[in-house]
């Protein structure tokens, strides 16, 4: 193990630098040190860079999506040993508090979003993972890093959105936003047996990607058709049984509740930058349910099981792959959606 | 059966008249005619009088809360016959459509709020009840009209609010608003086994009424104490597991979500006159659930069973009683909360 | 419409005759008369023939699985008119009683299994269907009779078994019995997102049929392998999260509970001819849930929607097709599983 | 702290001795040592004495129901410190395994029934409690030992039985067996809002105790009345929505399923000494659900909260109280139900 490593460090608003850092060591008996085998870049990394995440600490290595191999574990780690292949959970949680016991791990009294935000993350070569027994999931033998990389963040986010939406067999589900999390929401919505998933976006190529991969059954380009009319056409005039809102804009918020049939469920998983207007008088009697919030990533083991069983496949999301040496270029093509980029996989530094 | 009767007729905004009308007759084979034994006045009647209910039709007898005796039934009525004692459901519904089959009877494709709004109601002597098999509930022998009068409207409204709130044994429930529906929400919340119910209002006498009747365990007067602090004191700093908002104001809406613990449920049953601001960025990660809407009164039979079994008691809500002759006086004391008035029971016209 | 038709008539134990009968007419305003477009033969028809169904009435035309076209409706039928293409529900139910309102339609106080058991069924040319609004489901334009024929009986039976089993995304489900209902249980189990479905039977060709059609992920031939060992291998030594027992034998009953992990659910949908031994002391602490019974066919509309949406496909079950003229031959090949027979589709009589 | 203490030791079938033992010490960092403030005697203690509990180890101090004060904690104990007042959980569990995460703590891979069975229990002066963070619950200031003593075993057993029974507001619940666990099942069934609880037993005084304390609404003495008839009288001829079987005999098993209405739930929490006959052909179409097993004591904190909030009260169960010096006499009166004995509270040894 060398003593230095390269990583993307956040130095304050607008200031990301790819630079040399010390390799981390065990600080707490529940820690594990993981050698990063594959990592990725998330929209949240831009939110930090833009200064929009108040809890983010300057001088921190970014990145919270990764898989790799354990190189060291603290004395209190029970489930893992060096050599184990693992994928990480974006959330750090104790597993024992009031919230964790109920599956609300992102409200853990001891945890939350730490990796790549408040402590060094994974856009580098080695990572210290706190409370490793909860923060890491073993990778089954028949899977490789590309199979499970999305389990860190966007697959559980999509699952969370789909689970909240209370989908039943035979339902019609509308998903607003054909970005990475919209896609994983569609895949996961499928697990609940709906009759159809209707994807909604403003870009044909994004919708067609969902159709081509079998994630959606119908695509509506809002610039060409009224999605409310399309959804009603498929539901005998009622509206969608469940709506998953992944776009996070004022228009998409208003569209979400209008798409839902009376007594339907609207799952608001997007991160909104503005307060929203809830027109309760206009929707009186429609008896809608709104579920708000960020991912509760407590189902990662189950998601890995489903990938291993061939029931979920996030590999098509990885459109680009490059070594850590080129990560700043990866930031650019991901941010600008260049070359059809959906997600970038970062492989180890090449010396 | 006389040919004329007296009733409170809505003649347009601000214009209520107590006047003579024809006694109704069967118009559809599913109809029943009920002689009103006891009726009541609801806040919604003022909404109609004030012109705030667009669907309300002028020249209609008001009133949707009543119990009485059946005097005639249409050929298609299966459950009832003349002489049966019944209490009415505020909602008319078919029982067969997509929504009714799921228990969403207030979104019935054929029904909704008709009685005392779009067709003649009960603040009179006889009422024609459409789809009587669904719109009426038989009164058990051991109960009288005063026992069941609240089953028409405010008891199912309170039950709906409590049921939506997903209360579990041991939970802490906050109820905002100590009016008639707030009280029934508390009674019904009790059915789900919470450790405590915290009532919130601005008037001591309203809160003390809830405590005295055993509907609430704790009362907070918002003019004297911060309810958020009180709720946290009882919940190890977390907040209420469930919040039922019955006040319908901007402040009460904002208070509602702040009272809830992370991953809690907020049941918004009040009728709001204004759009509300939903501060999603401020509550991001709190993962709250909001359930909105008006009563789905499909559990009236069960509520009558619970009253018959001694498990619910709404009699204390009836603070005043007078014959139909004096109903306009009843409107006044109910509207102005004179003399501690909570609900007024109207007995038959005295000739 | 001719005045006579041909049909399979049960004349008492062991006595089935293919003979001439009168064409039925409307007897009750809720009736519809359907011209049979396609029908099938069910194992239950043999149970009747063998005298094992006490409620079955001699002199009754058999058959309860069919699709066809409406030729006449009674005055009280609301949803259908002559010319409508429909598929029938094996169960007759009122939709209004205590049980029907809760979805327990096979315990309807007015209904139960009538068609082809207590009143004339469908192995003929015309059928009178009571309470047609509940007993028939409209066939969408894009589907033909072969698509929906299994909706009458074995698809809802499989769905009922799968729904009772409380399957969650990522679960491992074991299905005992690779007959027609075992296959539909597997298809429907898939709707709940399990990681894998393990099919168990004593015949390789039956298991391979499930694998080939993608209904099961793993097949265990109990004559070659211990299914308990196989299931444990896939579940980290725990056992199946859910077990659906479709074989109905003493051995399969005992196998069912042994396959389940602690706190698992065992769905016992098979019709048992013998009382079973429940070894509570041996399973003490395992905390199993057993759900027993026959189909509650209240989800037929949803199943048709899923077929129309391409999410369920029962066509592969129809291995043989022949006109009504040859139905007695159909009985033989179905009973003896000749020529790989799974289900026989009977087309109209050819004159 | 003295070095020796007195306790009830199991020395093999039929051989209990009240004798001197060493005071326990911390053996594992997750241990706590508790000075027993109050303990009790359970029917299970007789099962051990009678040789009917194969896992029980000779030379073990009996007893698993107790409250007391912590005198020492291991390094890994996070929630407690010496001086804390606590009540113990009969079950030892890790809180981290597949089963514990789902609330199935009695199937914990590391735990199960240890205290007073496989390791020294509480019918003595000091106890070593393994995995103390899960095995102990803090006693609120406003409660004393008598308030919470039943939280160790029979209150969670009753809660488990009631929770499994899927009781809804307005339901009718039948509880077979008016012993200590029958009583706690009734109290806990009340938390789910049933319209009535019907207690069934063969002894008037046991039933009257349930009525007097408000735990049951109706009592049926099976020697005088047919409980099936009584239950039908209260349920419009249908049967109980939920049945909780706490008697554990052949007759009570058969009675349980006959008491249930179609599609009802039967909760079998009793410990049966014999296999039971499940007459599936006779109950075909009744679609019953059977839930079997022993307590999953994962809700103890909630039960303490409900006691603190005045919503549960088990004090009436403690009919006798005596110091540890007299515990062998306590065994006698408890076993023989002398002097109306329901539960015996054992106070500290008096020197």
mmCIF file of N, CA and C in Angstrom, chain B residues 183-228:
data_model
loop_
_atom_site.group_PDB
_atom_site.id
_atom_site.type_symbol
_atom_site.label_atom_id
_atom_site.label_comp_id
_atom_site.label_asym_id
_atom_site.label_seq_id
_atom_site.Cartn_x
_atom_site.Cartn_y
_atom_site.Cartn_z
ATOM 1 N N UNK B 183 -62.437 16.811 18.017
ATOM 2 C CA UNK B 183 -62.833 15.885 19.092
ATOM 3 C C UNK B 183 -63.074 14.470 18.550
ATOM 4 N N UNK B 184 -63.775 14.376 17.434
ATOM 5 C CA UNK B 184 -64.037 13.021 16.913
ATOM 6 C C UNK B 184 -62.744 12.390 16.399
ATOM 7 N N UNK B 185 -61.817 13.207 15.893
ATOM 8 C CA UNK B 185 -60.523 12.657 15.482
ATOM 9 C C UNK B 185 -59.793 12.073 16.689
ATOM 10 N N UNK B 186 -59.865 12.766 17.830
ATOM 11 C CA UNK B 186 -59.205 12.263 19.047
ATOM 12 C C UNK B 186 -59.823 10.935 19.495
ATOM 13 N N UNK B 187 -61.157 10.916 19.572
ATOM 14 C CA UNK B 187 -61.841 9.675 19.976
ATOM 15 C C UNK B 187 -61.429 8.513 19.100
ATOM 16 N N UNK B 188 -61.359 8.779 17.789
ATOM 17 C CA UNK B 188 -61.072 7.707 16.839
ATOM 18 C C UNK B 188 -59.594 7.347 16.862
ATOM 19 N N UNK B 189 -58.735 8.341 17.084
ATOM 20 C CA UNK B 189 -57.304 8.047 17.216
ATOM 21 C C UNK B 189 -57.094 7.053 18.350
ATOM 22 N N UNK B 190 -57.867 7.198 19.413
ATOM 23 C CA UNK B 190 -57.773 6.302 20.569
ATOM 24 C C UNK B 190 -57.957 4.834 20.174
ATOM 25 N N UNK B 191 -58.755 4.599 19.150
ATOM 26 C CA UNK B 191 -59.016 3.216 18.703
ATOM 27 C C UNK B 191 -57.763 2.503 18.217
ATOM 28 N N UNK B 192 -56.724 3.265 17.902
ATOM 29 C CA UNK B 192 -55.509 2.655 17.374
ATOM 30 C C UNK B 192 -54.421 2.483 18.439
ATOM 31 N N UNK B 193 -54.778 2.732 19.711
ATOM 32 C CA UNK B 193 -53.875 2.395 20.805
ATOM 33 C C UNK B 193 -52.679 3.284 21.051
ATOM 34 N N UNK B 194 -52.748 4.598 20.764
ATOM 35 C CA UNK B 194 -51.583 5.451 21.031
ATOM 36 C C UNK B 194 -51.304 5.551 22.526
ATOM 37 N N UNK B 195 -50.061 5.854 22.864
ATOM 38 C CA UNK B 195 -49.709 6.083 24.274
ATOM 39 C C UNK B 195 -50.311 7.395 24.760
ATOM 40 N N UNK B 196 -50.383 8.382 23.854
ATOM 41 C CA UNK B 196 -50.971 9.666 24.276
ATOM 42 C C UNK B 196 -51.456 10.457 23.063
ATOM 43 N N UNK B 197 -52.476 11.279 23.333
ATOM 44 C CA UNK B 197 -53.032 12.199 22.342
ATOM 45 C C UNK B 197 -52.866 13.597 22.900
ATOM 46 N N UNK B 198 -52.217 14.454 22.124
ATOM 47 C CA UNK B 198 -51.963 15.827 22.555
ATOM 48 C C UNK B 198 -52.850 16.751 21.726
ATOM 49 N N UNK B 199 -53.777 17.422 22.410
ATOM 50 C CA UNK B 199 -54.710 18.331 21.742
ATOM 51 C C UNK B 199 -54.123 19.739 21.743
ATOM 52 N N UNK B 200 -54.311 20.437 20.627
ATOM 53 C CA UNK B 200 -53.730 21.776 20.466
ATOM 54 C C UNK B 200 -54.820 22.732 20.011
ATOM 55 N N UNK B 201 -54.943 23.864 20.708
ATOM 56 C CA UNK B 201 -55.962 24.852 20.350
ATOM 57 C C UNK B 201 -55.570 26.189 20.999
ATOM 58 N N UNK B 202 -56.379 27.226 20.703
ATOM 59 C CA UNK B 202 -56.093 28.533 21.288
ATOM 60 C C UNK B 202 -57.042 28.892 22.425
ATOM 61 N N UNK B 203 -57.941 27.948 22.756
ATOM 62 C CA UNK B 203 -58.921 28.262 23.787
ATOM 63 C C UNK B 203 -58.892 27.207 24.881
ATOM 64 N N UNK B 204 -58.640 27.641 26.116
ATOM 65 C CA UNK B 204 -58.558 26.707 27.236
ATOM 66 C C UNK B 204 -59.814 25.853 27.381
ATOM 67 N N UNK B 205 -60.976 26.482 27.257
ATOM 68 C CA UNK B 205 -62.197 25.729 27.543
ATOM 69 C C UNK B 205 -62.406 24.604 26.523
ATOM 70 N N UNK B 206 -61.941 24.807 25.303
ATOM 71 C CA UNK B 206 -62.067 23.764 24.287
ATOM 72 C C UNK B 206 -61.113 22.594 24.581
ATOM 73 N N UNK B 207 -59.916 22.928 25.031
ATOM 74 C CA UNK B 207 -58.964 21.876 25.380
ATOM 75 C C UNK B 207 -59.397 21.132 26.624
ATOM 76 N N UNK B 208 -59.903 21.877 27.586
ATOM 77 C CA UNK B 208 -60.323 21.229 28.831
ATOM 78 C C UNK B 208 -61.503 20.281 28.596
ATOM 79 N N UNK B 209 -62.324 20.634 27.626
ATOM 80 C CA UNK B 209 -63.437 19.742 27.282
ATOM 81 C C UNK B 209 -62.905 18.395 26.774
ATOM 82 N N UNK B 210 -61.834 18.447 25.996
ATOM 83 C CA UNK B 210 -61.216 17.217 25.471
ATOM 84 C C UNK B 210 -60.599 16.399 26.603
ATOM 85 N N UNK B 211 -59.962 17.071 27.529
ATOM 86 C CA UNK B 211 -59.342 16.367 28.665
ATOM 87 C C UNK B 211 -60.421 15.750 29.551
ATOM 88 N N UNK B 212 -61.444 16.534 29.840
ATOM 89 C CA UNK B 212 -62.496 16.095 30.752
ATOM 90 C C UNK B 212 -63.209 14.847 30.227
ATOM 91 N N UNK B 213 -63.383 14.775 28.908
ATOM 92 C CA UNK B 213 -64.063 13.633 28.316
ATOM 93 C C UNK B 213 -63.127 12.462 28.007
ATOM 94 N N UNK B 214 -61.837 12.646 28.338
ATOM 95 C CA UNK B 214 -60.905 11.541 28.115
ATOM 96 C C UNK B 214 -60.504 11.369 26.654
ATOM 97 N N UNK B 215 -60.776 12.393 25.823
ATOM 98 C CA UNK B 215 -60.414 12.271 24.412
ATOM 99 C C UNK B 215 -58.936 12.593 24.202
ATOM 100 N N UNK B 216 -58.404 13.503 25.018
ATOM 101 C CA UNK B 216 -56.985 13.859 24.928
ATOM 102 C C UNK B 216 -56.321 13.588 26.275
ATOM 103 N N UNK B 217 -55.002 13.379 26.226
ATOM 104 C CA UNK B 217 -54.237 13.171 27.453
ATOM 105 C C UNK B 217 -53.539 14.446 27.893
ATOM 106 N N UNK B 218 -53.249 15.297 26.932
ATOM 107 C CA UNK B 218 -52.508 16.534 27.191
ATOM 108 C C UNK B 218 -53.156 17.622 26.352
ATOM 109 N N UNK B 219 -53.222 18.840 26.875
ATOM 110 C CA UNK B 219 -53.717 19.960 26.083
ATOM 111 C C UNK B 219 -52.671 21.070 26.073
ATOM 112 N N UNK B 220 -52.441 21.638 24.892
ATOM 113 C CA UNK B 220 -51.527 22.774 24.767
ATOM 114 C C UNK B 220 -52.300 23.951 24.200
ATOM 115 N N UNK B 221 -52.310 25.047 24.948
ATOM 116 C CA UNK B 221 -52.880 26.296 24.442
ATOM 117 C C UNK B 221 -51.751 27.040 23.747
ATOM 118 N N UNK B 222 -51.859 27.202 22.422
ATOM 119 C CA UNK B 222 -50.756 27.784 21.645
ATOM 120 C C UNK B 222 -50.486 29.236 22.012
ATOM 121 N N UNK B 223 -51.438 29.851 22.716
ATOM 122 C CA UNK B 223 -51.180 31.233 23.145
ATOM 123 C C UNK B 223 -50.301 31.254 24.401
ATOM 124 N N UNK B 224 -50.165 30.102 25.046
ATOM 125 C CA UNK B 224 -49.408 30.057 26.295
ATOM 126 C C UNK B 224 -48.125 29.239 26.204
ATOM 127 N N UNK B 225 -48.118 28.233 25.333
ATOM 128 C CA UNK B 225 -46.960 27.350 25.254
ATOM 129 C C UNK B 225 -46.651 27.039 23.801
ATOM 130 N N UNK B 226 -45.397 26.644 23.528
ATOM 131 C CA UNK B 226 -45.017 26.235 22.189
ATOM 132 C C UNK B 226 -45.342 24.748 22.043
ATOM 133 N N UNK B 227 -46.315 24.407 21.210
ATOM 134 C CA UNK B 227 -46.696 22.984 21.114
ATOM 135 C C UNK B 227 -45.562 22.090 20.634
ATOM 136 N N UNK B 228 -44.664 22.628 19.826
ATOM 137 C CA UNK B 228 -43.538 21.806 19.339
ATOM 138 C C UNK B 228 -42.688 21.363 20.526
#
